[in-house]
Short mmCIF file of C-alpha atoms in Angstrom, two decimals:
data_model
loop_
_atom_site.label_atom_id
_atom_site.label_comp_id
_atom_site.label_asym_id
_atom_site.label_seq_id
_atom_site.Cartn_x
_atom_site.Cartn_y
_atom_site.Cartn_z
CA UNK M 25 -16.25 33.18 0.83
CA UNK M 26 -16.29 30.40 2.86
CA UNK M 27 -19.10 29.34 5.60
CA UNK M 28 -22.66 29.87 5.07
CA UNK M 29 -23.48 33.34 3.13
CA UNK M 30 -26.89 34.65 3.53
CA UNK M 31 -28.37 36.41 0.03
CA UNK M 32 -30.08 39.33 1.66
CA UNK M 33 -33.77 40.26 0.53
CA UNK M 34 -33.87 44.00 -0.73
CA UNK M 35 -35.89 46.82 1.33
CA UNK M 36 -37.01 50.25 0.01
CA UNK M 37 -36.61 53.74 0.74
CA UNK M 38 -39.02 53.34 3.75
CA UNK M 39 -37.29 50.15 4.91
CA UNK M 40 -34.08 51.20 4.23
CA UNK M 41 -32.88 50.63 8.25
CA UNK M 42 -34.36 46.95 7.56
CA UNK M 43 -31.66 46.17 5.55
CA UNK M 44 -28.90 46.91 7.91
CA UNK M 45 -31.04 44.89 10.72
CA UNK M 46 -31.00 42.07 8.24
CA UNK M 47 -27.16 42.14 8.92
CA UNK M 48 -27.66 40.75 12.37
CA UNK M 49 -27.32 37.39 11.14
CA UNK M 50 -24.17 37.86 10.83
CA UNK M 51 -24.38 37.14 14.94
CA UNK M 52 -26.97 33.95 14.91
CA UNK M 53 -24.23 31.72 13.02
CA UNK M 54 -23.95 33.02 9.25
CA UNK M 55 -20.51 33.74 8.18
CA UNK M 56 -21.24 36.48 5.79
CA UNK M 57 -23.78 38.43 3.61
CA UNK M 58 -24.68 38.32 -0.38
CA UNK M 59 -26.71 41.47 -1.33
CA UNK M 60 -28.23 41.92 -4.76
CA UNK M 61 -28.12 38.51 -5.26
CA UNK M 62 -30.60 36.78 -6.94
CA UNK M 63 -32.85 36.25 -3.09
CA UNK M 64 -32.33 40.31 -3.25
CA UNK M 65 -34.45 40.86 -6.45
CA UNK M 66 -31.53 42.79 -7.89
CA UNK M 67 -32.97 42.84 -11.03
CA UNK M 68 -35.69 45.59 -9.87
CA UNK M 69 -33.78 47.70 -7.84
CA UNK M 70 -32.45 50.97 -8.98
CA UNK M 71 -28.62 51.92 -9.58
CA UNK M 72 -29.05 53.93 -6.69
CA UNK M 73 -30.30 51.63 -4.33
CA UNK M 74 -28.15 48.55 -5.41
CA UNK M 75 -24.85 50.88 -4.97
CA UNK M 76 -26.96 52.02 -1.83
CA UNK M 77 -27.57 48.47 -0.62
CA UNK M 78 -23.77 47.09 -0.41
CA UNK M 79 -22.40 50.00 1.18
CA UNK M 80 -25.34 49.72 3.97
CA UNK M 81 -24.22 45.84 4.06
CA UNK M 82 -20.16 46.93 4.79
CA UNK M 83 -20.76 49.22 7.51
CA UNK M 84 -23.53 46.82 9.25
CA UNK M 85 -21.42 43.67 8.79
CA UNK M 86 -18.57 45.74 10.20
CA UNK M 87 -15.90 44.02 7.96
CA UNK M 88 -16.49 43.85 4.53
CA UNK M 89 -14.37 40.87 3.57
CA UNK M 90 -17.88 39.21 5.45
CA UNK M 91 -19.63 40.58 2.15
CA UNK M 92 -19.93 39.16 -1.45
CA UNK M 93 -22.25 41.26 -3.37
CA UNK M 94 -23.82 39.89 -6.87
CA UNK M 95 -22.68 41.85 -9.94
CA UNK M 96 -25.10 39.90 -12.43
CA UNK M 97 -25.94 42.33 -15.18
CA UNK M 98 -26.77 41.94 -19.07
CA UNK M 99 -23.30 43.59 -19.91
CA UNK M 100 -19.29 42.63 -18.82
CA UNK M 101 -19.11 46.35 -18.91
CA UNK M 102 -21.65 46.62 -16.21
CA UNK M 103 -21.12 44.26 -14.02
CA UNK M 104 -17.46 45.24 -13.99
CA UNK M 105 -18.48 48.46 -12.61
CA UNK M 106 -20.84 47.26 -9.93
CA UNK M 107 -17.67 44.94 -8.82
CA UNK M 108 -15.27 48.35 -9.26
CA UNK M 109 -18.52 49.37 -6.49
CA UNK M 110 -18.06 46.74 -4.44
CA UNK M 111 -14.06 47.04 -4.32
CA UNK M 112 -15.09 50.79 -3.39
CA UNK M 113 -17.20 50.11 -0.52
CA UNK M 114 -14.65 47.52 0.99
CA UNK M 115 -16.37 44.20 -0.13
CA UNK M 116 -14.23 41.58 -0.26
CA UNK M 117 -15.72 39.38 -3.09
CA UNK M 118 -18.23 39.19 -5.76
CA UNK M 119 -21.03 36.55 -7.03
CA UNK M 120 -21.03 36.48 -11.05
CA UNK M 121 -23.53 35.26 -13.39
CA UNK M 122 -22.71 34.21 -16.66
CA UNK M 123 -23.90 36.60 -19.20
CA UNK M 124 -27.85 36.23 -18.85
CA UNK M 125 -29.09 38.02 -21.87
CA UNK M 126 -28.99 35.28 -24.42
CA UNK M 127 -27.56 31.82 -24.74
CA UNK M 128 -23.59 32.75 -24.61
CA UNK M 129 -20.84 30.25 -25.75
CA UNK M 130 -17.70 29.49 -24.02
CA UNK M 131 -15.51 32.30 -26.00
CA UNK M 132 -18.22 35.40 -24.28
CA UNK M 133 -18.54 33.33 -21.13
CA UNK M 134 -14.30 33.15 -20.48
CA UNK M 135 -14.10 36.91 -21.53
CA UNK M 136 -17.11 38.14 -19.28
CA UNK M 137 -15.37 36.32 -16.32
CA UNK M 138 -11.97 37.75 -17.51
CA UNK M 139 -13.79 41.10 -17.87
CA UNK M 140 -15.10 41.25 -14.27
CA UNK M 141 -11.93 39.75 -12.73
CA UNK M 142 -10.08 42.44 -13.86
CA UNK M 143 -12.10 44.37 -11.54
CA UNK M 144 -9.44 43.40 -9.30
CA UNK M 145 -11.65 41.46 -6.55
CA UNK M 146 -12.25 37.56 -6.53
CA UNK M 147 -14.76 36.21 -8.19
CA UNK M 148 -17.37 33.84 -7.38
CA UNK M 149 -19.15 32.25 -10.62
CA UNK M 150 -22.33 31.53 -9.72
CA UNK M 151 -23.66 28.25 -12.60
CA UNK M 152 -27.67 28.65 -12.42
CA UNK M 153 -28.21 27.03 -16.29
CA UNK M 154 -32.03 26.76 -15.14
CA UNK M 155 -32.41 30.61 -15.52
CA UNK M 156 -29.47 31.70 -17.49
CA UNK M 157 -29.16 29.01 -20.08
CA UNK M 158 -25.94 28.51 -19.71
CA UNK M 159 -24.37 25.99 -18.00
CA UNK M 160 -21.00 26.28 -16.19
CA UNK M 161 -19.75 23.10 -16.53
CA UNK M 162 -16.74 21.92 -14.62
CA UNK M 163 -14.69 21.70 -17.45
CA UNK M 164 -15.31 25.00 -18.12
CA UNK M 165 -14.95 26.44 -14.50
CA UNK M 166 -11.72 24.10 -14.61
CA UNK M 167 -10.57 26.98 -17.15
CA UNK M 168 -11.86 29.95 -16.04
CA UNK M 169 -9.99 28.84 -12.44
CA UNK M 170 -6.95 28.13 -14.35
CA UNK M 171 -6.68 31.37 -15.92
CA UNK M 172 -7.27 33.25 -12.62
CA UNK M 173 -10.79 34.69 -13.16
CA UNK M 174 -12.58 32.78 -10.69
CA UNK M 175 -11.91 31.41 -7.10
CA UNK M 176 -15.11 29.38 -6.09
CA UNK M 177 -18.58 28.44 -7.65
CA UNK M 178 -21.83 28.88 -6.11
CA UNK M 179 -23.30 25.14 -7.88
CA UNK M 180 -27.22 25.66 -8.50
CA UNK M 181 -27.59 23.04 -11.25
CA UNK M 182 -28.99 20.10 -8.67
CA UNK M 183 -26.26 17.81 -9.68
CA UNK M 184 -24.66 16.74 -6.62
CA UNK M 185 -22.60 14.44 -8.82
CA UNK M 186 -20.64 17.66 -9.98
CA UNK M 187 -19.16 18.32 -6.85
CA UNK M 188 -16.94 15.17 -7.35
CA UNK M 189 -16.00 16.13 -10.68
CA UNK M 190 -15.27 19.97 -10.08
CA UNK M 191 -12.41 18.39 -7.63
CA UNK M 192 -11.04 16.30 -9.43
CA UNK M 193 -10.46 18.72 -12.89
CA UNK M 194 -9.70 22.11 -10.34
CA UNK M 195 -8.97 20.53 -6.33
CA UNK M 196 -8.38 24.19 -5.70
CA UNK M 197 -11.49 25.62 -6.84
CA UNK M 198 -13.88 26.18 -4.01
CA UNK M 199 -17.19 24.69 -3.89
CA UNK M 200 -20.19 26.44 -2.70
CA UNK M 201 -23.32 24.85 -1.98
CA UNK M 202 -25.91 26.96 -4.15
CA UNK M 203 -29.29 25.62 -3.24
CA UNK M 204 -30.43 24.66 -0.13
CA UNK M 205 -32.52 21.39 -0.64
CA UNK M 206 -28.81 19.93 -1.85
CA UNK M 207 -26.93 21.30 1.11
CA UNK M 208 -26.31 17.66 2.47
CA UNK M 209 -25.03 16.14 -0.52
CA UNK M 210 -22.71 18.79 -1.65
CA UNK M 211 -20.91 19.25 2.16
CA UNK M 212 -20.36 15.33 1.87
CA UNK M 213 -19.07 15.85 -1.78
CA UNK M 214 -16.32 18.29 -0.01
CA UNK M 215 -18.40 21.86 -0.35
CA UNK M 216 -16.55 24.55 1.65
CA UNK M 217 -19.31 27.27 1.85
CA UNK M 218 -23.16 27.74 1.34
CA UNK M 219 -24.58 30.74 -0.31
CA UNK M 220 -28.12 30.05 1.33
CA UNK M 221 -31.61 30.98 1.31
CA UNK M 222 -33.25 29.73 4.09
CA UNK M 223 -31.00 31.23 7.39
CA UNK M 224 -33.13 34.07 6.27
CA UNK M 225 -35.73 32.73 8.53
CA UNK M 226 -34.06 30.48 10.70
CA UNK M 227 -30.34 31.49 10.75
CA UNK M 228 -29.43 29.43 13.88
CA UNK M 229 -30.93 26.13 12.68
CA UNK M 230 -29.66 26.69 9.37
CA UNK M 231 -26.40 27.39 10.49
CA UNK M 232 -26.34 24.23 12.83
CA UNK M 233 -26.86 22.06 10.23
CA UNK M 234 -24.62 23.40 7.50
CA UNK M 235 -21.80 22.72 10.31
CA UNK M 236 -22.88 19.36 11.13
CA UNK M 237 -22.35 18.94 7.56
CA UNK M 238 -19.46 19.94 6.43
CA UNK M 239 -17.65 17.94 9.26
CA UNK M 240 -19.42 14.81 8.16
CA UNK M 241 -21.49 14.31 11.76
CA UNK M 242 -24.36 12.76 9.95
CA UNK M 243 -25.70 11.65 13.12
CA UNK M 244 -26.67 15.06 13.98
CA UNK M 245 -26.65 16.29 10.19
CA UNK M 246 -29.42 14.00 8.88
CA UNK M 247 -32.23 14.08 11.29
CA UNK M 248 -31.98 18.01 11.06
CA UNK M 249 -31.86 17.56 7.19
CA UNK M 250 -34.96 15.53 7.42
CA UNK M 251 -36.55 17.86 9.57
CA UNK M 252 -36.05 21.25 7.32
CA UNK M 253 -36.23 19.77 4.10
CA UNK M 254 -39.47 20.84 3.38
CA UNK M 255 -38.59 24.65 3.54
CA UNK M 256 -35.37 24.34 1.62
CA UNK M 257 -36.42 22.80 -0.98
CA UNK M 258 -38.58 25.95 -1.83
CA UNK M 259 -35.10 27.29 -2.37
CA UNK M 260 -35.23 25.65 -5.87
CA UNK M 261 -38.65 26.60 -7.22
CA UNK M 262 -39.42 29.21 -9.26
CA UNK M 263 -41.43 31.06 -5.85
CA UNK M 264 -38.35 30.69 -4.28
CA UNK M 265 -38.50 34.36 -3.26
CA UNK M 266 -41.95 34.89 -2.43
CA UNK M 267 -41.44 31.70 -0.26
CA UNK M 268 -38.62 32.56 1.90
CA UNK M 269 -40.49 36.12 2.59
CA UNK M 270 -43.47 34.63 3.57
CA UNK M 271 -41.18 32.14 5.99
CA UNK M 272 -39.39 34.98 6.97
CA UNK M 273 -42.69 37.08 8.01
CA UNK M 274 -43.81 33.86 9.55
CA UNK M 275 -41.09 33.58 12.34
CA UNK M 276 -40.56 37.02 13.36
CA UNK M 277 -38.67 38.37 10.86
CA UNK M 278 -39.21 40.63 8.20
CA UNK M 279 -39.83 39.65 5.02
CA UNK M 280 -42.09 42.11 3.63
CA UNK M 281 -43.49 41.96 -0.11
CA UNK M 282 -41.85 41.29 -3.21
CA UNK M 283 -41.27 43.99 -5.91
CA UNK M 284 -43.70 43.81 -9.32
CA UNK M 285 -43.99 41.66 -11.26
CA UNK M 286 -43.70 38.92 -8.37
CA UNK M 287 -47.03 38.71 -6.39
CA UNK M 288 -47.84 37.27 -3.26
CA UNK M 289 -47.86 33.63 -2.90
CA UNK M 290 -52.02 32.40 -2.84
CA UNK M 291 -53.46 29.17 -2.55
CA UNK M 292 -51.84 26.02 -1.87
CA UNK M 293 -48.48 26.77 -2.22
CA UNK M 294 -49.16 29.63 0.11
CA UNK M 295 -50.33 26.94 1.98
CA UNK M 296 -47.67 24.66 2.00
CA UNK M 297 -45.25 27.17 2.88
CA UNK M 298 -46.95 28.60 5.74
CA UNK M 299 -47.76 25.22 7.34
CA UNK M 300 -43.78 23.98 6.86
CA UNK M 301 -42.72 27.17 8.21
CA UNK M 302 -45.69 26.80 11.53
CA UNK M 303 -43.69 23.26 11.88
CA UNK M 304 -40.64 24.49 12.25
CA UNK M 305 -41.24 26.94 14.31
CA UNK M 306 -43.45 24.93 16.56
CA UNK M 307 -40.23 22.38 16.79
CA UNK M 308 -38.20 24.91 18.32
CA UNK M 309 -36.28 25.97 14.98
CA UNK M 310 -34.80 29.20 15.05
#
C-alpha cells in the first residue's frame, strides 16, 4: 500500500457502526485503512469480531485494495488463514509480524513469511524488534523480497539510517514509514507510504504533512513537523494506544476506552497528552 494507511482502533458489539464511521478518513486525505493492526488491539478481539472487523472495513472503504488488514498471530498456520480472510473479503494486502511468540531465527522467520505469502495476497512485513524480538533486518527483508514473500516493510525500529540501506540491498522493496515521530526522516530517505497512528485524530493535518514530505517541500514539511511532533511521538511509547484514544476523544472523534488489561491513561502523561492534543487543536489542526 502506498500513501498514508490509517491502523484503525477496534469497537465492540455496541460500537460496531463506529468502526465503519472510522472509515471516513478515507475522505479527509488517508489513502487507505489497516484494521487489526497493532493501533486495533487485535490481540483482544475475538475470531469473530476480527473476521467481523475487515469485512466492515471493505464495504465502508468501498474498494478493498484501500485495505491492508494485520494477520499477526502466534502461528504461520493462523495467520495464513486470517490472510485466506482477508483475500475473502476483497482486501487487497496484508501487514505481517514476524512470529511473536518467542525469539525466532532467520530459518522460522523466511518460512512464516513464505507460509503467509502463499496465501496468495502481498505481503507487508511489518519489523517492530522492540515488541517482537526479532529484528527484520534489511539483509534479511533483502531475502524475503527476493524470494517473493514480501512487497514492502512497515520500518518501526527508529533507525532512519535503514531506510538508506533497505534501498540499496532491495531498490524495489517498498518502504513504509512505521512510526510517526520518524515520518520526516524516512519520506526524505525515499519512504513511499506511512502506516500511521496519529491521522486518527487529525487526518487532514496528518495527511498534509506526510505529502509535503514525501515530495521533499521541507519548507512547508518542517514547520508542520515541528508543530505535531509532540503527539507523534506518543506513537512510539509503550501508551501509544491509550494516547491516540485519548487524542482522538479530545478532537471530536471517537476514541473510546481501551480493552483490559490496558487502562486509562492518569497522571502526567494523561496530562501531557491532553495538553499537546488542546494545542493542536487550538492551532487549527484538523
Amino acid at each position: 500500500m502506498r500513501g498514508a494507511g490509517d491502523p484503525r482502533p477496534p469497537g465492540d458489539d455496541r460500537h460496531h457502526g463506529g468502526d465503519a464511521a472510522h472509515l471516513g478518513l478515507l475522505d479527509q486525505g488517508c489513502d487507505g485503512v489497516v484494521p487489526n493492526g497493532s493501533l486495533g488491539e487485535y490481540q483482544t478481539l475475538t475470531d469473530e469480531e476480527r473476521a467481523r472487523v475487515v469485512r466492515t472495513a471493505v464495504e465502508a472503504a468501498g474498494d478493498g485494495a484501500r485495505v491492508m488488514p494485520g494477520v499477526a498471530a502466534y502461528g504461520s498456520a493462523a495467520s495464513r488463514r486470517w490472510a485466506e480472510q482477508a483475500a475473502e473479503a476483497g482486501c487487497g494486502s496484508v501487514l505481517l509480524l514476524p512470529p511473536n511468540a518467542y525469539r525466532a531465527d532467520r530459518a522460522a522467520v523466511r518460512a512464516h513469511y513464505a507460509e503467509v505469502a502463499a496465501a496468495g495476497l502481498p505481503v507487508v512485513a511489518y519489523n517492530n524488534p522492540h515488541d517482537t524480538k526479532v529484528d527484520l533486518t534489511p539483509a534479511l527483508l533483502a531475502e524475503l523480497h527476493a524470494t517473493g514473500h514480501i512487497v514492502a516493510v512497515k520500518e518501526f525500529s527508529g533507525d532512519v539510517r535503514r531506510g538508506y540501506e533497505i534501498a540499496e540491498l532491495a531498490p524495489e522493496l517498498d518502504l513504509l514509514i512505521g512510526a510517526d515521530d520518524v515520518l520526516l526522516e524516512l519520506a526524505l530517505a525515499g519512504a513511499v507510504g506511512w502506516v500511521a497512528g496519529y491521522p486518527n485524530a487529525f487526518p487532514v493535518s496528518c495527511a498534509e504533512l506526510y505529502h509535503a514530505a514525501v515530495a521533499g517541500d521541507l519548507e512547508h514539511a518542517l514547520p508542520l513537523y515541528r508543530a505535531l511532533h509532540p503527539l507523534l511521538r506518543w506513537d512510539s511509547r509503550t501508551e501509544f494506544v491509550q494516547s491516540i484514544k485519548l487524542s482522538m476523544d479530545i478532537a471530536g472523534r471517537t476514541g473510546g476506552p481501551c480493552r483490559p488489561p490496558r487502562s486509562p491513561l492518569d497522571g502526567a502523561v494523561a496530562a501531557d497528552v491532553r495538553a499537546a492534543t488542546e494545542k493542536a487543536v487550538a492551532d487549527g489542526r484538523r
